[in-house]
Tab-separated table of C-alpha atoms and ligand atoms in Angstrom:
chain	number	residue	atom	x	y	z
A	154	MET	CA	9.731	12.952	-17.873
A	155	ILE	CA	8.918	9.832	-15.846
A	156	LYS	CA	12.140	7.838	-15.227
A	157	GLY	CA	11.038	5.767	-12.241
A	158	VAL	CA	7.799	4.284	-10.936
A	159	LEU	CA	7.191	3.485	-7.263
A	160	PHE	CA	4.374	1.049	-6.511
A	161	ASP	CA	2.320	0.796	-3.380
A	162	LEU	CA	1.793	-2.880	-2.524
A	163	ASP	CA	-1.520	-3.544	-0.732
A	164	GLY	CA	-4.327	-2.702	-3.133
A	165	VAL	CA	-2.072	-1.966	-6.124
A	166	LEU	CA	-0.019	-5.098	-6.818
A	167	THR	CA	-2.309	-7.496	-4.931
A	168	ASP	CA	-5.610	-7.207	-3.088
A	169	THR	CA	-4.394	-7.757	0.466
A	170	ALA	CA	-6.437	-4.724	1.551
A	171	LYS	CA	-9.448	-7.000	2.128
A	172	TYR	CA	-7.395	-9.162	4.526
A	173	HIS	CA	-6.242	-6.120	6.500
A	174	PHE	CA	-9.910	-5.099	6.757
A	175	GLU	CA	-11.017	-8.517	7.984
A	176	SER	CA	-8.233	-8.596	10.589
A	177	TRP	CA	-8.890	-5.065	11.854
A	178	LYS	CA	-12.621	-5.832	12.105
A	179	LEU	CA	-11.789	-8.522	14.679
A	180	ILE	CA	-9.722	-6.126	16.778
A	181	ALA	CA	-12.363	-3.406	16.516
A	182	GLN	CA	-14.949	-5.921	17.755
A	183	ASP	CA	-12.786	-6.584	20.832
A	184	LEU	CA	-12.929	-2.839	21.458
A	185	GLY	CA	-16.724	-2.816	21.015
A	186	TYR	CA	-16.569	-1.002	17.686
A	187	ASN	CA	-18.019	-1.997	14.331
A	188	LEU	CA	-15.419	-1.048	11.724
A	189	SER	CA	-17.041	0.232	8.508
A	190	ILE	CA	-15.749	0.181	4.939
A	191	GLU	CA	-15.409	3.968	5.144
A	192	ASP	CA	-13.263	3.649	8.288
A	193	ASN	CA	-11.136	1.077	6.508
A	194	GLU	CA	-10.473	3.499	3.632
A	195	ARG	CA	-8.792	5.771	6.194
A	196	LEU	CA	-6.616	2.908	7.449
A	197	LYS	CA	-5.185	2.038	4.033
A	198	GLY	CA	-1.487	2.860	3.814
A	199	VAL	CA	-1.367	3.695	7.542
A	200	SER	CA	1.065	1.645	9.688
A	201	ARG	CA	-0.145	-1.154	11.953
A	202	ALA	CA	0.455	0.793	15.195
A	203	ASP	CA	-1.087	4.031	13.892
A	204	SER	CA	-4.101	2.057	12.592
A	205	LEU	CA	-4.712	0.631	16.079
A	206	ASP	CA	-4.499	4.126	17.618
A	207	LEU	CA	-7.111	5.355	15.129
A	208	ILE	CA	-9.478	2.436	15.826
A	209	ALA	CA	-9.153	2.954	19.596
A	210	ARG	CA	-9.981	6.627	19.074
A	211	TRP	CA	-13.051	5.786	16.983
A	212	ALA	CA	-14.105	3.254	19.639
A	213	ASN	CA	-13.727	6.035	22.189
A	214	THR	CA	-11.496	3.899	24.378
A	215	SER	CA	-7.953	4.049	25.654
A	216	ILE	CA	-5.695	1.020	25.726
A	217	SER	CA	-2.588	0.330	27.799
A	218	SER	CA	0.723	-0.329	26.107
A	219	GLU	CA	0.494	-4.041	27.096
A	220	GLN	CA	-2.954	-4.297	25.471
A	221	LYS	CA	-1.599	-2.480	22.450
A	222	THR	CA	1.200	-5.007	22.023
A	223	SER	CA	-1.210	-7.934	22.287
A	224	PHE	CA	-3.776	-6.398	19.866
A	225	LEU	CA	-1.026	-5.713	17.307
A	226	LEU	CA	0.176	-9.292	17.622
A	227	LYS	CA	-3.348	-10.681	17.286
A	228	LYS	CA	-4.046	-8.517	14.229
A	229	ASN	CA	-0.865	-9.606	12.498
A	230	GLU	CA	-1.285	-13.285	13.362
A	231	HIS	CA	-4.783	-13.269	11.871
A	232	TYR	CA	-3.549	-11.368	8.814
A	233	LEU	CA	-0.665	-13.824	8.314
A	234	THR	CA	-3.138	-16.715	8.376
A	235	LEU	CA	-5.244	-15.019	5.697
A	236	ILE	CA	-2.288	-14.343	3.383
A	237	LYS	CA	-0.819	-17.834	3.710
A	238	GLY	CA	-2.259	-18.991	0.401
A	239	LEU	CA	-1.220	-15.959	-1.698
A	240	SER	CA	0.197	-16.896	-5.091
A	241	GLU	CA	0.803	-15.469	-8.559
A	242	GLU	CA	-2.936	-15.774	-9.141
A	243	ASP	CA	-3.451	-12.942	-6.668
A	244	ILE	CA	-1.577	-10.358	-8.724
A	245	LEU	CA	-4.096	-7.663	-9.665
A	246	PRO	CA	-5.194	-7.318	-13.332
A	247	GLY	CA	-2.850	-5.404	-15.623
A	248	VAL	CA	0.085	-5.360	-13.184
A	249	VAL	CA	2.410	-7.716	-15.092
A	250	SER	CA	1.815	-6.074	-18.490
A	251	PHE	CA	2.341	-2.651	-16.910
A	252	LEU	CA	5.692	-3.799	-15.466
A	253	ASP	CA	6.639	-5.148	-18.919
A	254	LEU	CA	5.711	-1.804	-20.491
A	255	LEU	CA	7.966	0.050	-18.036
A	256	ASP	CA	10.834	-2.333	-18.845
A	257	GLU	CA	10.373	-1.701	-22.575
A	258	HIS	CA	10.820	2.013	-21.891
A	259	ASN	CA	13.777	1.543	-19.514
A	260	CYS	CA	11.811	2.956	-16.638
A	261	LEU	CA	13.123	1.969	-13.181
A	262	LYS	CA	10.733	0.241	-10.780
A	263	GLY	CA	10.437	0.141	-7.006
A	264	VAL	CA	7.993	-0.642	-4.215
A	265	GLY	CA	7.064	1.847	-1.486
A	266	SER	CA	4.849	0.144	1.093
A	267	SER	CA	3.942	0.810	4.728
A	268	SER	CA	3.690	-2.931	5.304
A	269	LYS	CA	6.251	-4.835	7.347
A	270	ASN	CA	4.976	-7.951	5.570
A	271	ALA	CA	5.824	-6.578	2.114
A	272	PRO	CA	8.861	-8.841	1.434
A	273	VAL	CA	6.966	-12.085	2.166
A	274	ILE	CA	3.953	-10.949	0.095
A	275	LEU	CA	6.129	-9.995	-2.897
A	276	GLU	CA	7.855	-13.357	-2.632
A	277	ARG	CA	4.542	-15.258	-2.571
A	278	ILE	CA	3.029	-13.454	-5.552
A	279	GLY	CA	6.291	-13.974	-7.449
A	280	LEU	CA	7.009	-10.300	-8.176
A	281	LYS	CA	10.001	-9.623	-5.934
A	282	HIS	CA	12.535	-9.973	-8.738
A	283	ARG	CA	10.749	-7.343	-10.847
A	284	PHE	CA	11.744	-4.452	-8.563
A	285	GLY	CA	15.193	-2.883	-8.245
A	286	VAL	CA	14.241	-1.270	-4.960
A	287	ILE	CA	11.873	-2.324	-2.157
A	288	VAL	CA	11.194	0.098	0.703
A	289	ASP	CA	8.770	-1.242	3.298
A	290	GLY	CA	7.465	-0.540	6.787
A	291	ASN	CA	10.603	-2.018	8.358
A	292	GLN	CA	12.792	0.692	6.845
A	293	VAL	CA	10.965	3.901	7.648
A	294	SER	CA	10.328	5.758	10.879
A	295	LYS	CA	7.219	7.556	9.629
A	296	THR	CA	4.651	5.888	7.397
A	297	LYS	CA	2.203	7.372	4.891
A	298	PRO	CA	0.918	10.130	4.731
A	299	ASP	CA	4.527	11.093	5.524
A	300	PRO	CA	6.603	11.143	2.287
A	301	GLU	CA	9.559	9.211	3.815
A	302	VAL	CA	8.847	5.871	2.118
A	303	PHE	CA	8.686	7.406	-1.376
A	304	LEU	CA	11.631	9.785	-0.846
A	305	LYS	CA	13.742	6.817	0.261
A	306	GLY	CA	12.527	4.877	-2.787
A	307	SER	CA	13.437	7.665	-5.221
A	308	LYS	CA	16.875	8.047	-3.627
A	309	GLU	CA	17.554	4.318	-3.875
A	310	LEU	CA	16.330	4.226	-7.477
A	311	GLY	CA	18.559	7.211	-8.239
A	312	VAL	CA	15.662	9.129	-9.806
A	313	ALA	CA	14.739	12.674	-8.722
A	314	PRO	CA	11.292	12.958	-7.049
A	315	ALA	CA	10.023	15.155	-9.909
A	316	ASP	CA	10.787	12.294	-12.349
A	317	CYS	CA	9.001	9.661	-10.238
A	318	LEU	CA	5.476	8.389	-10.661
A	319	VAL	CA	3.750	6.756	-7.686
A	320	VAL	CA	0.951	4.229	-8.171
A	321	GLU	CA	-1.366	4.307	-5.138
A	322	ASP	CA	-4.809	3.163	-4.007
A	323	ALA	CA	-5.060	5.031	-0.698
A	324	PRO	CA	-5.653	8.700	0.144
A	325	SER	CA	-2.788	8.581	2.707
A	326	GLY	CA	-0.445	7.288	-0.020
A	327	VAL	CA	-1.506	9.957	-2.505
A	328	THR	CA	-0.792	12.629	0.134
A	329	ALA	CA	2.619	11.031	0.837
A	330	ALA	CA	3.551	11.008	-2.861
A	331	LYS	CA	2.387	14.587	-3.486
A	332	SER	CA	4.336	15.796	-0.400
A	333	ALA	CA	7.385	14.073	-1.904
A	334	GLY	CA	6.893	16.154	-5.080
A	335	MET	CA	5.958	13.176	-7.262
A	336	LYS	CA	3.244	12.493	-9.841
A	337	VAL	CA	0.486	10.077	-8.814
A	338	LEU	CA	-1.507	7.521	-10.723
A	339	GLY	CA	-4.421	6.562	-8.482
A	340	ILE	CA	-6.067	3.144	-8.579
A	341	GLY	CA	-9.703	3.600	-7.594
A	342	SER	CA	-12.233	6.409	-7.763
A	343	SER	CA	-11.278	10.031	-8.413
A	344	GLU	CA	-13.650	11.074	-5.570
A	345	ASN	CA	-11.616	9.024	-3.097
A	346	LEU	CA	-8.208	9.963	-4.535
A	347	VAL	CA	-8.850	13.659	-5.197
A	348	ASN	CA	-5.214	14.730	-5.331
A	349	ALA	CA	-4.046	12.050	-7.781
A	350	ASP	CA	-2.935	13.394	-11.193
A	351	LYS	CA	-4.867	10.645	-12.958
A	352	THR	CA	-7.082	7.808	-11.718
A	353	VAL	CA	-7.930	4.468	-13.306
A	354	ASN	CA	-9.886	1.467	-12.016
A	355	THR	CA	-7.110	-1.011	-12.785
A	356	LEU	CA	-3.736	-0.992	-14.553
A	357	GLU	CA	-5.244	-2.955	-17.421
A	358	GLY	CA	-4.761	-1.371	-20.838
A	359	ILE	CA	-2.517	1.513	-19.715
A	360	SER	CA	-0.290	2.707	-22.549
A	361	TRP	CA	3.015	4.562	-22.539
A	362	GLU	CA	1.138	7.584	-23.952
A	363	ASP	CA	-1.139	7.493	-20.888
A	364	ILE	CA	1.941	7.691	-18.680
A	365	LEU	CA	3.434	10.540	-20.693
A	366	SER	CA	0.176	12.470	-20.390
A	367	ILE	CA	0.327	12.469	-16.572
B	559	B16	P1	1.515	-4.475	8.086
B	559	B16	P2	0.606	-0.369	1.635
B	559	B16	C1	-0.172	-0.813	4.174
B	559	B16	O1	0.426	-1.259	2.983
B	559	B16	C2	-1.643	-1.201	4.216
B	559	B16	O2	-2.369	-0.479	3.246
B	559	B16	C3	-2.227	-0.893	5.569
B	559	B16	O3	-3.577	-1.295	5.616
B	559	B16	C4	-1.419	-1.624	6.648
B	559	B16	O4	-1.905	-1.317	7.953
B	559	B16	C5	0.045	-1.203	6.524
B	559	B16	O5	0.515	-1.490	5.227
B	559	B16	C6	0.897	-1.956	7.533
B	559	B16	O6	0.903	-3.307	7.179
B	559	B16	O7	0.601	-4.658	9.251
B	559	B16	O8	1.546	-5.654	7.143
B	559	B16	O9	2.892	-4.029	8.501
B	559	B16	O10	-0.766	-0.098	1.125
B	559	B16	O11	1.399	0.863	2.039
B	559	B16	O12	1.388	-1.296	0.733
B	560	MG	MG1	-2.287	0.446	-0.622
């Protein structure tokens, strides 16, 4: 029985994934690499530092720790400029009615995100108050695909992992949730999110019966 739902942020509650992509493309360019959409799929849910390591590997280059610090700063500064104008209008379709549905069924709600910018984003899109628990990239030592973020979320919600449902858009997040022993509702294609228990294109029109069937 699902008693708690943990939401990924980027790509599930709001479409910040496109801003991460744009910002990483700039950094990749500096490293002489053209970042593709397929590459970006592999970066979703992965922490900022680990994402840079992956891009450097794909670019077949090694970077010093000083360069690393300055690339990470540049990436985040660009990203922060792009998310400046985020508002309630940027909440993805179906999210608010899905949260209402969970409230009607006394289901607890939390956020489990790799992003260190999660609190400011949730504030801007006006959803912060809807979650009892928010675990973000500032509070974990290992990010997705490690299960830490979701295990911490389930502990803070007070719901056993087996009774938690994770809503995710990234393969790394699906792996994290499955390693935590949780059910997964994937947002996106079933080919991309092969290990999700169910996949939908958006949260629009999801019913309580749909949740029970997972
Ligand atoms: P930041 P999620 C993840 O958030 C993003 O998917 C990923 O692209 C990003 O690199 C990571 O957060 C770190 O974000 O640079 O803002 O700390 O999908 O787990 O909500
Ligand atoms: Mg995501």
